[in-house]
Coordinates of C-alpha atoms and ligand atoms in Angstrom, one line a residue:
X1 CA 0.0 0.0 0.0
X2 CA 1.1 3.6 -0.7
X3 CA 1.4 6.0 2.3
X4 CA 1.6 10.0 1.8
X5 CA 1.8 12.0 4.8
X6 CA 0.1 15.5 5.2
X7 CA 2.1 18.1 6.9
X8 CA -0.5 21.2 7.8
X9 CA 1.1 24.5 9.2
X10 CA 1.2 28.0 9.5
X11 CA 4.7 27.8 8.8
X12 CA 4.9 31.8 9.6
X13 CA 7.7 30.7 8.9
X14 CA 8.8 27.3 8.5
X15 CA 11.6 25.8 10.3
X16 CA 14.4 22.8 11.0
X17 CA 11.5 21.4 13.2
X18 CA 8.5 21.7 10.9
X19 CA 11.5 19.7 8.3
X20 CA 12.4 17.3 10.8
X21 CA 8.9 16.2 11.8
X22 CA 8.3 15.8 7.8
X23 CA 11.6 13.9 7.3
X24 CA 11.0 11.5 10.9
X25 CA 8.1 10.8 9.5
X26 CA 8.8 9.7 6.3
X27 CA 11.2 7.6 7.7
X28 CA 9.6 6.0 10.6
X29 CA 6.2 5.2 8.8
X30 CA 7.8 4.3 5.5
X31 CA 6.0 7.0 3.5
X32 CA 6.4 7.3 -0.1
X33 CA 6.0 11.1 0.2
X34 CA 5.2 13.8 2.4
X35 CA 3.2 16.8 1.2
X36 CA 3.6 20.1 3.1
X37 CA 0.3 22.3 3.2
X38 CA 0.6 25.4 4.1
X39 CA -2.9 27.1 5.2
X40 CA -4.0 30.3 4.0
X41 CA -6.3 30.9 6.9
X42 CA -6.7 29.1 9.6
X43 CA -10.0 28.1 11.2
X44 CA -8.8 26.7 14.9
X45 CA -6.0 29.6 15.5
X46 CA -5.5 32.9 15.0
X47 CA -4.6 34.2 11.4
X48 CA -0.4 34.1 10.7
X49 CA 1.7 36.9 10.9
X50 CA 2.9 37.1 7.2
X51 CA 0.7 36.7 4.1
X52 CA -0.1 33.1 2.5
X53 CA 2.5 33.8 -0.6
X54 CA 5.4 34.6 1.3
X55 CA 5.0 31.4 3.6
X56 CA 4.5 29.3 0.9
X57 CA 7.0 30.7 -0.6
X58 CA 9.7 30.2 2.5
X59 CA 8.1 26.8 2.4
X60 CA 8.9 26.0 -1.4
X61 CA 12.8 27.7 -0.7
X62 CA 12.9 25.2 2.6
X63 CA 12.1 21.6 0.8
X64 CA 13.2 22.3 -2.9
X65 CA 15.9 20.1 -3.0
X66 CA 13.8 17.1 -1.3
X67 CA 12.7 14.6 -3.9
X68 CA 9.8 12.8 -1.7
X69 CA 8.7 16.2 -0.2
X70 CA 5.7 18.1 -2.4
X71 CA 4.7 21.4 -1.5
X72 CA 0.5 21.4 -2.0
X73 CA -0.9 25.1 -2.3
X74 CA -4.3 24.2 -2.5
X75 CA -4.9 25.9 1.0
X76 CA -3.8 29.3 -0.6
X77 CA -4.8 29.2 -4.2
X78 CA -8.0 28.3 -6.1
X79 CA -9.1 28.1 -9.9
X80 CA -10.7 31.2 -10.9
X81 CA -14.6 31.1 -10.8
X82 CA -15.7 30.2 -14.7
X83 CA -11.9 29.6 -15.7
X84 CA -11.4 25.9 -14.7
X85 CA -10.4 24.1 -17.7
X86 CA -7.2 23.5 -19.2
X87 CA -6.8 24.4 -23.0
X88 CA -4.5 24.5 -26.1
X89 CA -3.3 26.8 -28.1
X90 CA -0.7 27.0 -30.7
X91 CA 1.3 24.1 -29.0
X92 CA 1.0 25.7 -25.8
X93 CA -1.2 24.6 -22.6
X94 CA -3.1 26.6 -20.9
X95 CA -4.0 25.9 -17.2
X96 CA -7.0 28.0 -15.4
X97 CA -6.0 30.8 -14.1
X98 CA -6.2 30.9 -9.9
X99 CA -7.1 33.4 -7.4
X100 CA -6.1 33.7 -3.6
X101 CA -8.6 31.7 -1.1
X102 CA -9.9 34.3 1.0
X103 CA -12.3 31.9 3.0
X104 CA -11.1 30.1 6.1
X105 CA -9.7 26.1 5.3
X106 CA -10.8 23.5 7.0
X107 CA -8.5 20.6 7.1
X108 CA -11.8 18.2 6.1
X109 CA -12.3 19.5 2.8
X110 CA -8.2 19.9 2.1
X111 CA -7.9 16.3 3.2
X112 CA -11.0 15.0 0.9
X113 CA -9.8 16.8 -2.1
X114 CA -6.1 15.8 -1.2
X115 CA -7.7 12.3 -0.9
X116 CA -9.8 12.0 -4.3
X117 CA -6.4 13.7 -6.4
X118 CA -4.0 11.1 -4.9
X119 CA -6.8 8.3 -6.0
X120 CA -6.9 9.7 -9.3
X121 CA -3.2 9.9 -9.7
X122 CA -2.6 6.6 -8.4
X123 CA -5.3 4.5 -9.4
X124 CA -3.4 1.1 -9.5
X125 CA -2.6 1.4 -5.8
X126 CA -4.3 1.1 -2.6
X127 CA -3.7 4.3 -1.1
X128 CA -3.9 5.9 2.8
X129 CA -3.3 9.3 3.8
X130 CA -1.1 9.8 7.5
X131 CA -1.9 13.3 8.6
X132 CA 1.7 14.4 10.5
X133 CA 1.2 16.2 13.6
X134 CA 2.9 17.4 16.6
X135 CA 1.9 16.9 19.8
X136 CA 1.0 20.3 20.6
X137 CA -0.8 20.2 18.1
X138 CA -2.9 16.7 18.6
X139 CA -4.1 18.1 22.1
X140 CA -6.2 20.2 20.2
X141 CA -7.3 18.2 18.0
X142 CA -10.9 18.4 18.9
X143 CA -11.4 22.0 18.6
X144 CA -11.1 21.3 14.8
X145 CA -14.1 21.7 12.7
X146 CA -16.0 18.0 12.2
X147 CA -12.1 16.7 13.9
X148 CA -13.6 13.2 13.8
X149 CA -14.8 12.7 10.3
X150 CA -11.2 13.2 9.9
X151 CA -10.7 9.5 11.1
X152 CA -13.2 8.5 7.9
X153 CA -10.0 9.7 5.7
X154 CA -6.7 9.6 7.2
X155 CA -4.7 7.9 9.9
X156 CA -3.0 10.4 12.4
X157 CA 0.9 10.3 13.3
X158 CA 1.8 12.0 16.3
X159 CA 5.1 13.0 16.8
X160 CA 6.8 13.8 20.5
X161 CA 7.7 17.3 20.9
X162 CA 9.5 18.6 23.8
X163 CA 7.8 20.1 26.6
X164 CA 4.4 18.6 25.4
X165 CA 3.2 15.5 27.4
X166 CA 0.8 13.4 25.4
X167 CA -0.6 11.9 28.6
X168 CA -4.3 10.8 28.8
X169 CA -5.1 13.3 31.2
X170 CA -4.1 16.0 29.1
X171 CA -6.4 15.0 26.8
X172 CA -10.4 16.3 27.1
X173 CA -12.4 13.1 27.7
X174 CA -13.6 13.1 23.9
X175 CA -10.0 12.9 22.9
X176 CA -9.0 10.4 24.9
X177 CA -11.4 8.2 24.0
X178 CA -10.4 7.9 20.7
X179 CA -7.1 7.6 21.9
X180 CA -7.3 4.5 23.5
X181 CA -9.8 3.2 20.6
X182 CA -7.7 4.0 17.7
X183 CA -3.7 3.9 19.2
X184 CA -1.8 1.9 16.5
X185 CA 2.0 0.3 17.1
X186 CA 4.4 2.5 14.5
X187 CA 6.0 -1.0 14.0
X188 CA 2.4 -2.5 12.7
X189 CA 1.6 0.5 10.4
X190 CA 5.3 0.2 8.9
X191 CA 5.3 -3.5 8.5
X192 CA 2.1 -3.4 6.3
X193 CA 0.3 -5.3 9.4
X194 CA -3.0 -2.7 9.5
X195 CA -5.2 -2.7 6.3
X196 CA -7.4 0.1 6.9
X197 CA -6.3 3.1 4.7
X198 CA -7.5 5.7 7.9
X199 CA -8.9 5.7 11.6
X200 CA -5.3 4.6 13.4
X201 CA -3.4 7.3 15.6
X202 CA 0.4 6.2 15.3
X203 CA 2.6 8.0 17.9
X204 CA 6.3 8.3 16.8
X205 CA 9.4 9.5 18.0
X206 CA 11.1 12.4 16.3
X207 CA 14.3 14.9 16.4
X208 CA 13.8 16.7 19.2
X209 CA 14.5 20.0 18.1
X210 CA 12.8 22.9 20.8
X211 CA 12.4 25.9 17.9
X212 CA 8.8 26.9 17.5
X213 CA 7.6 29.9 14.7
X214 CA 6.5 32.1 17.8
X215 CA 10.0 32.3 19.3
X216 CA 11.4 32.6 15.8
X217 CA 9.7 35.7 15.3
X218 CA 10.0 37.1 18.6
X219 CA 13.9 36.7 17.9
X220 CA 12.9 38.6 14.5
X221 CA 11.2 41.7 16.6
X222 CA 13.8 41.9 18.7
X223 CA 16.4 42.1 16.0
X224 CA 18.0 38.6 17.4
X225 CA 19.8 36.2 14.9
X226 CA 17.9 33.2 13.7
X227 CA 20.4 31.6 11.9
X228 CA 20.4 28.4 11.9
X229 CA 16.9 27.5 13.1
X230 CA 15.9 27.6 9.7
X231 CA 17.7 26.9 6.6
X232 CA 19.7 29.5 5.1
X233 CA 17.4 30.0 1.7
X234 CA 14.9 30.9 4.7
X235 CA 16.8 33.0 6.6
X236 CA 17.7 35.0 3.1
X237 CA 14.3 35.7 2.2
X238 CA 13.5 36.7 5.7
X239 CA 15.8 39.5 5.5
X240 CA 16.0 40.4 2.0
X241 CA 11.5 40.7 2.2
X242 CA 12.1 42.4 5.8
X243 CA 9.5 40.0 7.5
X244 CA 8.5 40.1 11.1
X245 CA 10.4 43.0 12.3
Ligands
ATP1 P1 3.7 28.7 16.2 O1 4.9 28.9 17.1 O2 3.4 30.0 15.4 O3 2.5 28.2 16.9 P2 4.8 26.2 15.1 O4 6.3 26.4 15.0 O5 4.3 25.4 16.3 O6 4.1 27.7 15.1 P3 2.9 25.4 13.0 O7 3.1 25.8 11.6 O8 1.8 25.9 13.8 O9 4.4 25.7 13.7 O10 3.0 23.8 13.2 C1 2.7 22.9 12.1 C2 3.0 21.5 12.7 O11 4.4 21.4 13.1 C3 2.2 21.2 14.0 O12 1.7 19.9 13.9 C4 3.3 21.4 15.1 O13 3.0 20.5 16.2 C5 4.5 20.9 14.4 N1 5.8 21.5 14.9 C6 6.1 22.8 14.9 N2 7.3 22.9 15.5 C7 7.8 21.7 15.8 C8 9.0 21.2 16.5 N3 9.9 22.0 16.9 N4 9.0 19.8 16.6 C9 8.0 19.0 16.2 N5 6.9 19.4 15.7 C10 6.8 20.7 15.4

């Protein structure tokens, strides 16, 4: 079966511990990809910092040279209204112009459409989806809009992050009780052992690297250096585009 992970993020900006979660994962769950999805805005938090184009763009600088990472801009851009079919002309191809989405994302619909394009691509396969998430970020998993219909289309994979305690009693009772209903061994998922293509939660062990966006950008305001928490393509743009100060 083929495995593609989802990374969701602000990425305002991205950084070596948004990459290392992507690359741990891949490893430990034997992806055959990872796609990184930057949102344009998010529904469960409040709205980045910097504008979607420029964090995509940091995002695009960050995982060029990656041949099993995509970058997915879905959350950001949409065909134009009217304009969605491809044409030719004169030997040339012309794809539908897009627009930026102004409406709030919800990661059910990215994950459905992310779903039915990987199916379509991929036909010949049996195909699941692994949603990659930190653990900050899995305690609040159920603030998400319709957070478990996500289980109908992807499997989660929950990666340790320092300071954050994935205990039960962190968790609200809701939480928790798909917790213990749906916890999968990262050793059964790898070996091909679970045949459902969604519904598992597979905790993993990652880097553990302590940089976060927030403190990244507090560094920024502050006129601190942030070399070296994010690659240096990063780091260029940062400075050259002025961001965050
Ligand atoms: P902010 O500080 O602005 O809240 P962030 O650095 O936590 O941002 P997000 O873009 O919100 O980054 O996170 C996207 C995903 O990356 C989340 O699942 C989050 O848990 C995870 N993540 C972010 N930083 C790390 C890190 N240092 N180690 C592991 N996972 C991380």
């Amino acid at each position: 079966m083929l495995s593609f992970g989802i990374l969701g993020g602000t990425f305002d900006p991205v950084h070596f511990g948004h990459l290392r979660l992507a690359e741990d994962a891949y490893e430990a769950l034997n992806l055959t990809k990872v796609i990184l999805l930057p949102v344009g805005h998010p529904a469960h938090r409040k709205n980045p910092v910097v504008d979607a184009e420029s964090r995509l763009k940091m995002v695009q600088l960050a995982t060029g040279s990656n041949p099993y990472f995509i970058v997915d801009d879905s959350e950001i851009y949409q065909p134009q209204k009217n304009n969605t079919d491809i044409f030719h002309h004169n030997n040339k191809v012309f794809l539908p112009t897009r627009e930026i989405v102004k409406h709030t994302n919800y990661t059910i619909d990215s994950i459905k459409l992310l779903g039915h394009r990987i199916k379509e691509k991929y036909s010949k396969h049996f195909c699941s989806l692994v949603w990659i998430i930190g653990a900050d970020a899995f305690l609040n998993l159920d603030t998400w809009h319709d957070w478990k219909e996500l289980f109908n289309y992807c499997h989660f994979a929950v990666a340790m992050r320092p300071n954050y305690d994935l205990a039960l009693t962190k968790m609200s009772t809701e939480l928790g009780q798909q917790w213990c209903h749906r916890l999968t061994h990262l050793q059964d998922f790898k070996t091909g052992k679970i045949k459902e293509t969604s519904g598992k939660i597979i905790p993993f062990t990652m880097t553990q690297l302590d940089i976060s966006a927030t403190n990244i950008r507090e560094r920024l305001k502050n006129n601190l250096s942030i070399r070296y928490l994010t690659p240096e393509s990063v780091y260029i743009y940062i400075n050259n585009n002025g961001l965050y100060k």
